Short mmCIF file of C-alpha atoms in Angstrom, two decimals:
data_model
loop_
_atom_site.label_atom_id
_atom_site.label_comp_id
_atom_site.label_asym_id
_atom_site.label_seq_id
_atom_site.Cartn_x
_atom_site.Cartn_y
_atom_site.Cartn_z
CA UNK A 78 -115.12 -148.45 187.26
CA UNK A 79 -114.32 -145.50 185.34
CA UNK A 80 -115.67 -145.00 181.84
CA UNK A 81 -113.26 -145.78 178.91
CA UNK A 82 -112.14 -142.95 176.62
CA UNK A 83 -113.55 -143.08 173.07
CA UNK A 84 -110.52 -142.91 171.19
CA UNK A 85 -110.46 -142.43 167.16
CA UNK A 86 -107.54 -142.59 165.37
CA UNK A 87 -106.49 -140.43 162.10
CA UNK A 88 -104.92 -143.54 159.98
CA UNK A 89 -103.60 -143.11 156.71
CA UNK A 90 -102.95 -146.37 155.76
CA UNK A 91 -104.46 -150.09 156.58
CA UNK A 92 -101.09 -150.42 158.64
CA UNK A 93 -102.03 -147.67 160.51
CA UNK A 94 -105.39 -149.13 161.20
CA UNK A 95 -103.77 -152.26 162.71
CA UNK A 96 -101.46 -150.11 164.91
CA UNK A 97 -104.35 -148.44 166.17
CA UNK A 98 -106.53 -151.23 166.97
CA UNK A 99 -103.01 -153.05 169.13
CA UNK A 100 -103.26 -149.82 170.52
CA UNK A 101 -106.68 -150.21 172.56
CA UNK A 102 -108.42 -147.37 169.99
CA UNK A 103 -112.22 -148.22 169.17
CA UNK A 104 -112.35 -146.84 165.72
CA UNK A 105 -110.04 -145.72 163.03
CA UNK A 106 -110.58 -142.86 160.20
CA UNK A 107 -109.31 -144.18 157.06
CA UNK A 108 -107.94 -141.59 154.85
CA UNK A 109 -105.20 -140.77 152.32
CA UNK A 110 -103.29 -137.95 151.67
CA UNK A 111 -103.45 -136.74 155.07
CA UNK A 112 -101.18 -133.22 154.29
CA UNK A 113 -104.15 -132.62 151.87
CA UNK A 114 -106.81 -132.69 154.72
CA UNK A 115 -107.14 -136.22 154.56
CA UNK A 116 -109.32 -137.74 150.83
CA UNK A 117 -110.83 -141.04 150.32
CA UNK A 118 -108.20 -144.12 150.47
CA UNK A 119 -108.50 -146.43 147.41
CA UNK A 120 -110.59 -149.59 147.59
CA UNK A 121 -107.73 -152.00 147.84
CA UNK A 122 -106.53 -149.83 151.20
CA UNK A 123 -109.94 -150.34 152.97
CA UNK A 124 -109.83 -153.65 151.99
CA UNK A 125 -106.72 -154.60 153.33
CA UNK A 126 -107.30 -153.08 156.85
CA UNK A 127 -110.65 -154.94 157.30
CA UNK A 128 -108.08 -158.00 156.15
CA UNK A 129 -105.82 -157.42 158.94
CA UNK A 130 -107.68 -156.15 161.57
CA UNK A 131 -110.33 -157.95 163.91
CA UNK A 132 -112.35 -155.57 166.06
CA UNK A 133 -111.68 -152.33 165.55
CA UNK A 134 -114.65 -150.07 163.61
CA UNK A 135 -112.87 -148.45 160.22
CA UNK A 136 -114.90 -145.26 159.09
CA UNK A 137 -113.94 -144.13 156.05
CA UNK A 138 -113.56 -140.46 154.82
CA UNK A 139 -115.52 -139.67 151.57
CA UNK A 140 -113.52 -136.78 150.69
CA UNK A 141 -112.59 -136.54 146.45
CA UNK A 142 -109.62 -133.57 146.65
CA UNK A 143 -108.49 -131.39 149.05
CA UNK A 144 -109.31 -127.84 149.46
CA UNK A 145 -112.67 -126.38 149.90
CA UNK A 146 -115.69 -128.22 150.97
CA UNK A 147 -117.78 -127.26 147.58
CA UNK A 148 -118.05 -129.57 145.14
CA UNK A 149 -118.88 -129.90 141.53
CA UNK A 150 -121.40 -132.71 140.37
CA UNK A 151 -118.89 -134.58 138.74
CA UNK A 152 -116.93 -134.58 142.59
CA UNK A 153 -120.54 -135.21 143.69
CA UNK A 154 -120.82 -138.22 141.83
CA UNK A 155 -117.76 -139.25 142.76
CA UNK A 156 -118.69 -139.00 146.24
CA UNK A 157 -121.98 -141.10 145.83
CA UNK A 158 -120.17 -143.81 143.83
CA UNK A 159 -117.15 -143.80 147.07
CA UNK A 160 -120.12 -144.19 149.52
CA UNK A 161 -121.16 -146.95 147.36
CA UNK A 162 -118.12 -149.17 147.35
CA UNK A 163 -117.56 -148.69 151.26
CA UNK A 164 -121.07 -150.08 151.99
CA UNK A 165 -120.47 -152.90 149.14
CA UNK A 166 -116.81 -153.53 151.96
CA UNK A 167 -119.71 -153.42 154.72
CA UNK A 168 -117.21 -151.05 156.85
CA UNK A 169 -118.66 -149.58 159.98
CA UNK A 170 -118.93 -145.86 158.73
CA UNK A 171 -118.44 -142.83 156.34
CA UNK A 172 -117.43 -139.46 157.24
CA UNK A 173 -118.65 -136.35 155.11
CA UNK A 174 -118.88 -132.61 154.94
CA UNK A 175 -119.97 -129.93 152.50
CA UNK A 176 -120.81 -126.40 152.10
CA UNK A 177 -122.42 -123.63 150.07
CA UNK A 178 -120.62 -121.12 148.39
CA UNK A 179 -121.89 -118.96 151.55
CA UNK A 180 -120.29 -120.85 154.20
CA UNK A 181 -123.17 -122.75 155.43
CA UNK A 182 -124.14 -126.48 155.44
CA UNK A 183 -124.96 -127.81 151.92
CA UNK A 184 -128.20 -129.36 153.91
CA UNK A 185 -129.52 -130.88 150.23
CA UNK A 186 -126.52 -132.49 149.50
CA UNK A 187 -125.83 -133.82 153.01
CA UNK A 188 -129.16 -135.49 153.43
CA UNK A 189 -128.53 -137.08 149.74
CA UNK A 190 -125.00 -138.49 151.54
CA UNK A 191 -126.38 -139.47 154.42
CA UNK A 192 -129.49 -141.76 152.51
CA UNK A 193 -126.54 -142.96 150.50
CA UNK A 194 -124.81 -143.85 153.68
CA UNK A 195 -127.49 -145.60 155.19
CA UNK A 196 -127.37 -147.82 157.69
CA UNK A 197 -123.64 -146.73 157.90
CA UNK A 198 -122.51 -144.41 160.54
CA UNK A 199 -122.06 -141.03 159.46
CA UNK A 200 -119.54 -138.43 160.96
CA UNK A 201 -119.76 -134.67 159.82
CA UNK A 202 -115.94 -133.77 159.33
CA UNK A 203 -114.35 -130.38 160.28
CA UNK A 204 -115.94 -128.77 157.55
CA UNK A 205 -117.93 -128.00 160.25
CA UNK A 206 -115.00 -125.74 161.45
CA UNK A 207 -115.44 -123.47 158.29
CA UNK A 208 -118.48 -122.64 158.27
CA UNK A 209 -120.67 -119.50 159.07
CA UNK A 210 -122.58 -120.26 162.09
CA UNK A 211 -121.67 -123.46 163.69
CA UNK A 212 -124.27 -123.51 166.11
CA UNK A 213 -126.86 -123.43 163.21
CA UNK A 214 -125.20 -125.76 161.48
CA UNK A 215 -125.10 -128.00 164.40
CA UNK A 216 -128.99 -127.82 164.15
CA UNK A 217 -128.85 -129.23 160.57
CA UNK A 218 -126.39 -131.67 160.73
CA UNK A 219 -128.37 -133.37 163.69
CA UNK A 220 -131.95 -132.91 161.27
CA UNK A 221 -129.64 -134.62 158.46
CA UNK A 222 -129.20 -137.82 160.61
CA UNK A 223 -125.47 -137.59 161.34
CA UNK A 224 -124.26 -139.15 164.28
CA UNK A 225 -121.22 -137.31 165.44
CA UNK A 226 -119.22 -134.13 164.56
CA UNK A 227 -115.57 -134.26 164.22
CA UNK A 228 -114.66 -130.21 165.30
CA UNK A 229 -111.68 -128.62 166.92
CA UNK A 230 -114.25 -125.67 167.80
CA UNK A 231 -113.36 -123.55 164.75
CA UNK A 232 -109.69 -122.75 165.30
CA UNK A 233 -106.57 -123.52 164.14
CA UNK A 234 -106.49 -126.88 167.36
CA UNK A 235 -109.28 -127.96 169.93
CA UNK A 236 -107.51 -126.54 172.41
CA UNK A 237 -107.98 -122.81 171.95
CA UNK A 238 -111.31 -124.32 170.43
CA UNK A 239 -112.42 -125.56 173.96
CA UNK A 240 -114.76 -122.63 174.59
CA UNK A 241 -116.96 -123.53 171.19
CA UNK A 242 -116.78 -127.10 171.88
CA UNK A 243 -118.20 -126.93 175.78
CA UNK A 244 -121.14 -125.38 173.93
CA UNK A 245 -121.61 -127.43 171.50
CA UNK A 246 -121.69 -130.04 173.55
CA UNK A 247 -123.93 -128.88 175.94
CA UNK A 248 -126.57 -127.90 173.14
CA UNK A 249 -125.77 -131.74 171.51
CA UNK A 250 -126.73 -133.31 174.43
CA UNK A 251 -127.67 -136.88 173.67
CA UNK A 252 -128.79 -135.78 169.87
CA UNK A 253 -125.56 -136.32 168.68
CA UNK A 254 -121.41 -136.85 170.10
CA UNK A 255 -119.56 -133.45 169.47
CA UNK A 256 -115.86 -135.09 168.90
CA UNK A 257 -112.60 -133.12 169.47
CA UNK A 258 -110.19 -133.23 167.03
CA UNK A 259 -107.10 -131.73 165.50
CA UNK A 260 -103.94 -131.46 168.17
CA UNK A 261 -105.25 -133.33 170.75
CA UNK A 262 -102.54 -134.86 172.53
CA UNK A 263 -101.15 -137.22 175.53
CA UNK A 264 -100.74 -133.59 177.38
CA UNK A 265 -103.88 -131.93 176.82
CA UNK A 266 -106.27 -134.44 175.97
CA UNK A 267 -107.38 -134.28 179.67
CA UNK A 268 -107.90 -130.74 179.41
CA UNK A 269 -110.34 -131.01 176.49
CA UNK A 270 -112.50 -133.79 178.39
CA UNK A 271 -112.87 -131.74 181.88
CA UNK A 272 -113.80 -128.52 180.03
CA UNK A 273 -115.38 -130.10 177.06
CA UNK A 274 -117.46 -132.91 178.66
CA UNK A 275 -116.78 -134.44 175.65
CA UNK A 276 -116.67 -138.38 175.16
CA UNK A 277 -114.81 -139.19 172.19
CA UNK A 278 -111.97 -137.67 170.94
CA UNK A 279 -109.74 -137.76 167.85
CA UNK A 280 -106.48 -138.08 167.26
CA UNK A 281 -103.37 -139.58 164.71
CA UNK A 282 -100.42 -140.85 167.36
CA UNK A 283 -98.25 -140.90 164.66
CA UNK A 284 -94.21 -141.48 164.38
CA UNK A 285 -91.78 -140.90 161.41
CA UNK A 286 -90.46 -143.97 159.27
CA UNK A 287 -87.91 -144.29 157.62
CA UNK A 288 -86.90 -146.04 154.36
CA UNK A 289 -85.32 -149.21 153.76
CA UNK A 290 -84.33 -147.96 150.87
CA UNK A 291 -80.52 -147.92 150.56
CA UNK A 292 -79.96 -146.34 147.22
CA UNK A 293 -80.97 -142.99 147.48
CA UNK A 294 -81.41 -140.22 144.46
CA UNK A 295 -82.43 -137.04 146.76
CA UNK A 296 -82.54 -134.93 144.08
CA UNK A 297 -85.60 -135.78 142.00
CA UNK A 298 -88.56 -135.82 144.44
CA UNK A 299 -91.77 -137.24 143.61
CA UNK A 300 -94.02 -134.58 145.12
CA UNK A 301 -93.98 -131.59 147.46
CA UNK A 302 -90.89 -131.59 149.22
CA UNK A 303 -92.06 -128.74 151.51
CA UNK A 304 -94.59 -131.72 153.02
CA UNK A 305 -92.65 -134.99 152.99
CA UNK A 306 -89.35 -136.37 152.12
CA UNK A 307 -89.57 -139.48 149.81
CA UNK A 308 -87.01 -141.16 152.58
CA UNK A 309 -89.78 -140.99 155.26
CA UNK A 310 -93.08 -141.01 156.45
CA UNK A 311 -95.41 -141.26 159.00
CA UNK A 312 -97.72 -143.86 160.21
CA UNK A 313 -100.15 -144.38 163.73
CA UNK A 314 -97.84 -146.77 166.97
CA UNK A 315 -99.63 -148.45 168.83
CA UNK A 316 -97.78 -147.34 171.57
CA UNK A 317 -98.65 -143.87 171.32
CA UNK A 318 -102.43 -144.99 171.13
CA UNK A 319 -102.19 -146.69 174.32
CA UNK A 320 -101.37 -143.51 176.43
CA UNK A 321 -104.62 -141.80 175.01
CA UNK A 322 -107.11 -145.04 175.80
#
């Protein structure tokens, strides 16, 4: 019988995380503010998709802001105090990344996340994708006990990253899973695993909703309107999961 795909779904909210599990996927990353790069959903958000899911593993992403992937110690703190309250909800996982001013892996700071982690699973994010040298980097993030890297091979999607990835996963080997991510789709995903030999893979299978909302003032929005319309937004289907699994 042929091997199951590893399938990990981008969710931004705990309804997300139960469309993903109906789906068939066998873990979820729990974020917020996804057109930000994804930062760390609030307490009562994790909470509520351990409530209404059964099975399926929720890592959370310990991110405090979007932007860069150096942090302050105040944004450090923060950090240690997030990793904190998702071992206190006994999820499954974390998922961190940081660098140095110079591009490479903040190796002091990630071994202090990854003891705060402990014995949570640990994903290094695509900060990876950033940084200097990733094949270095791919040295330290192994030494610093993480136990998968979430990469779309340093460019802009994992398919033009497919080169980078076939070597990183070649020089992982069993040390630790070397994850595709960022525009893998129903089309391609294929692609990535034949060329790749990769195992897991990542992935949002998202669709627009609307609002209910039938009184409408479109002319005082509540944030960016360049990323979202107050009127709609988007959330993981569980059918869409089902063609990746």
């Amino acid at each position: 019988m042929e091997k199951r795909r590893i399938i990990e779904i981008c969710a931004n909210s705990a309804q997300s995380c139960v469309e993903a599990e109906a789906g068939g996927a066998t873990r979820v990353e729990l974020c917020a503010a996804i057109p930000e790069g994804g930062t760390t959903p609030s307490y009562g958000e994790i909470k509520t998709a351990q409530e209404l899911t059964s099975h399926i593993a929720i890592h959370v992403i310990i991110h405090p802001r979007g932007g860069d992937f150096l942090y302050t110690p105040a944004e450090i703190q923060s950090m240690l105090h997030d990793i904190e309250m998702t071992k206190q909800l006994q999820v499954d996982g974390v998922v961190v990344g940081c660098l140095t001013k110079e591009g490479e892996v903040d190796v002091e700071l990630l071994h202090r996340l990854v003891e705060a982690a402990g014995p949570l699973s640990v994903t290094f994010h695509r900060a990876f994708d950033v940084c200097k040298d990733p094949l270095v980097a791919l040295e330290q993030i192994i030494e610093a006990g993480c136990d998968r890297i979430l990469t779309s091979g340093q460019q802009p999607d994992a398919v033009q990253g497919i080169p980078l990835i076939a070597r990183l996963v070649e020089q992982a080997g069993d040390r630790i899973i070397i994850m595709p991510g960022c525009g893998v789709r129903v089309d391609n995903i294929a692609r990535i695993e034949a060329e790749t030999g990769a195992k897991e893979f990542h992935t949002s299978a998202r669709t627009t909703v609307y609002s209910r909302m039938a009184y409408r003032n479109e002319q005082v929005p509540m944030g960016s309107s360049a990323v979202t319309s107050e009127f709609e937004t988007v959330q993981t289907d569980c059918h869409q999961v089902a063609l990746y699994v």
